[in-house]
Amino acid sequence: MDPHLKAALDEARGGLAEGGIPIGSVLVHRGEILGRGHNRRVQSDSAVLHGEMDALENAGRQPAAVYRESVLYTTLSPCAMCSGAILLYGIPRVVVGENRTFLGEEALLRERGVEVTVLQDADCIALMERFIAASPALWHEDIGE
């Protein structure tokens, strides 16, 4: 497994262990992880703290040039909110662990010139399938349904 996807998956597992939704993400610049995070909506009683948003927050303020040279790794296809942040900061590449359990705004990202690579990683898929089966109401809340 790619070490950056593994870091995102470790974040997702950490979020689940905290009682949250198992989605993790890391922001990588020139091979170095600048920020890592996981969905903290439950833990922080937040409306917006998805995994990608947490990773961006934990990376801190960065010059625009850094974002334009970075890759965002996420265990799950990014939703509209997270895709908006990717577009806002000009992140050119997103590596997605899986999109079988949830297909986010990949088409929008691609239309706007973002390179999106979907790995269909078995561990990412299994983690989300187990979570959705165990906590369907929480999952639907997270995706706005």
Short mmCIF file of C-alpha atoms in Angstrom, two decimals:
data_model
loop_
_atom_site.label_atom_id
_atom_site.label_comp_id
_atom_site.label_asym_id
_atom_site.label_seq_id
_atom_site.Cartn_x
_atom_site.Cartn_y
_atom_site.Cartn_z
CA MET A 1 0.00 0.00 0.00
CA ASP A 2 1.16 3.52 -0.76
CA PRO A 3 2.55 4.95 2.50
CA HIS A 4 0.45 8.11 2.18
CA LEU A 5 -2.77 6.15 1.70
CA LYS A 6 -1.72 4.01 4.66
CA ALA A 7 -1.34 7.20 6.74
CA ALA A 8 -4.84 8.28 5.69
CA LEU A 9 -6.21 4.81 6.53
CA ASP A 10 -4.50 4.95 9.93
CA GLU A 11 -6.27 8.27 10.51
CA ALA A 12 -9.61 6.71 9.54
CA ARG A 13 -9.09 3.85 11.96
CA GLY A 14 -8.14 6.34 14.67
CA GLY A 15 -11.35 8.25 14.07
CA LEU A 16 -13.39 5.08 14.38
CA ALA A 17 -11.59 4.21 17.63
CA GLU A 18 -12.64 7.64 18.96
CA GLY A 19 -16.28 6.86 18.17
CA GLY A 20 -16.32 8.84 14.94
CA ILE A 21 -16.76 8.21 11.24
CA PRO A 22 -13.80 6.32 9.72
CA ILE A 23 -12.61 8.64 6.98
CA GLY A 24 -9.00 9.81 6.98
CA SER A 25 -6.88 12.12 4.89
CA VAL A 26 -3.37 13.50 4.55
CA LEU A 27 -2.02 16.50 2.63
CA VAL A 28 1.36 15.73 1.06
CA HIS A 29 3.83 18.24 -0.36
CA ARG A 30 6.94 16.95 -2.12
CA GLY A 31 6.60 13.60 -0.38
CA GLU A 32 6.20 15.05 3.12
CA ILE A 33 2.95 14.93 5.06
CA LEU A 34 2.03 18.51 5.97
CA GLY A 35 -1.24 17.69 7.67
CA ARG A 36 -3.17 14.62 8.65
CA GLY A 37 -6.69 14.30 9.91
CA HIS A 38 -9.86 12.31 10.17
CA ASN A 39 -13.56 12.96 10.28
CA ARG A 40 -14.19 14.60 13.66
CA ARG A 41 -17.82 15.64 13.28
CA VAL A 42 -18.92 13.44 16.18
CA GLN A 43 -15.93 14.04 18.44
CA SER A 44 -15.96 17.84 17.96
CA ASP A 45 -19.72 18.27 17.51
CA SER A 46 -18.86 19.89 14.18
CA ALA A 47 -20.91 20.39 11.07
CA VAL A 48 -17.88 20.58 8.76
CA LEU A 49 -14.95 18.63 10.13
CA HIS A 50 -14.66 15.92 7.49
CA GLY A 51 -11.35 14.07 7.12
CA GLU A 52 -10.09 16.26 4.29
CA MET A 53 -11.04 19.44 6.13
CA ASP A 54 -9.26 18.21 9.28
CA ALA A 55 -6.10 17.41 7.31
CA LEU A 56 -6.13 20.87 5.73
CA GLU A 57 -6.74 22.49 9.12
CA ASN A 58 -3.89 20.53 10.68
CA ALA A 59 -1.55 21.51 7.84
CA GLY A 60 -1.97 25.13 8.93
CA ARG A 61 -1.74 28.15 6.68
CA GLN A 62 0.31 27.43 3.59
CA PRO A 63 1.35 29.62 0.68
CA ALA A 64 -0.75 29.11 -2.44
CA ALA A 65 2.28 27.63 -4.21
CA VAL A 66 2.44 24.80 -1.65
CA TYR A 67 -1.17 23.78 -2.25
CA ARG A 68 -0.60 23.88 -6.03
CA GLU A 69 2.23 21.34 -5.59
CA SER A 70 0.44 19.07 -3.12
CA VAL A 71 -1.48 15.81 -3.26
CA LEU A 72 -4.45 15.10 -1.02
CA TYR A 73 -4.93 11.47 -0.05
CA THR A 74 -8.32 10.47 1.29
CA THR A 75 -9.79 7.10 2.16
CA LEU A 76 -13.16 7.99 0.62
CA SER A 77 -14.33 9.97 -2.40
CA PRO A 78 -14.53 13.65 -1.39
CA CYS A 79 -17.96 15.21 -0.85
CA ALA A 80 -19.04 18.55 -2.30
CA MET A 81 -17.70 20.51 0.69
CA CYS A 82 -14.28 18.87 0.64
CA SER A 83 -14.11 19.08 -3.16
CA GLY A 84 -14.80 22.80 -2.86
CA ALA A 85 -11.81 23.18 -0.54
CA ILE A 86 -9.64 21.20 -2.98
CA LEU A 87 -10.68 23.56 -5.77
CA LEU A 88 -10.36 26.69 -3.64
CA TYR A 89 -6.75 25.93 -2.76
CA GLY A 90 -5.82 24.62 -6.19
CA ILE A 91 -4.72 21.16 -5.07
CA PRO A 92 -3.93 19.49 -8.41
CA ARG A 93 -4.12 15.83 -7.46
CA VAL A 94 -6.33 13.70 -5.22
CA VAL A 95 -5.76 10.03 -4.46
CA VAL A 96 -8.95 8.31 -3.30
CA GLY A 97 -8.90 5.05 -1.38
CA GLU A 98 -12.33 4.03 -2.62
CA ASN A 99 -15.58 5.30 -4.11
CA ARG A 100 -17.75 2.18 -3.99
CA THR A 101 -19.48 3.05 -0.72
CA PHE A 102 -19.80 6.75 -1.60
CA LEU A 103 -19.18 8.58 -4.86
CA GLY A 104 -18.42 12.21 -4.15
CA GLU A 105 -17.69 15.05 -6.54
CA GLU A 106 -14.98 13.37 -8.56
CA ALA A 107 -16.54 14.47 -11.86
CA LEU A 108 -16.50 18.11 -10.74
CA LEU A 109 -12.87 17.84 -9.68
CA ARG A 110 -11.90 16.30 -13.01
CA GLU A 111 -13.89 18.94 -14.92
CA ARG A 112 -11.88 21.60 -13.10
CA GLY A 113 -8.55 19.98 -14.00
CA VAL A 114 -7.83 17.99 -10.84
CA GLU A 115 -6.21 14.61 -11.41
CA VAL A 116 -8.26 12.07 -9.45
CA THR A 117 -6.91 8.57 -8.94
CA VAL A 118 -9.25 6.00 -7.37
CA LEU A 119 -7.52 2.93 -5.95
CA GLN A 120 -10.52 0.82 -4.80
CA ASP A 121 -8.41 -0.30 -1.85
CA ALA A 122 -9.93 -3.37 -0.19
CA ASP A 123 -9.13 -2.15 3.34
CA CYS A 124 -10.79 1.22 2.74
CA ILE A 125 -13.86 -0.45 1.27
CA ALA A 126 -14.17 -2.98 4.11
CA LEU A 127 -13.79 -0.28 6.77
CA MET A 128 -16.60 1.84 5.32
CA GLU A 129 -18.89 -1.12 4.61
CA ARG A 130 -18.61 -2.26 8.23
CA PHE A 131 -19.20 1.25 9.53
CA ILE A 132 -22.23 1.92 7.30
CA ALA A 133 -23.79 -1.42 8.28
CA ALA A 134 -23.22 -0.73 11.99
CA SER A 135 -24.16 2.99 12.03
CA PRO A 136 -26.46 3.82 9.10
CA ALA A 137 -28.09 6.83 10.78
CA LEU A 138 -24.75 8.44 11.59
CA TRP A 139 -23.51 7.74 8.09
CA HIS A 140 -26.57 9.36 6.49
CA GLU A 141 -26.16 12.38 8.75
CA ASP A 142 -22.53 12.73 7.63
CA ILE A 143 -23.44 12.77 3.95
CA GLY A 144 -26.42 15.08 4.43
CA GLU A 145 -29.22 12.59 3.85
#
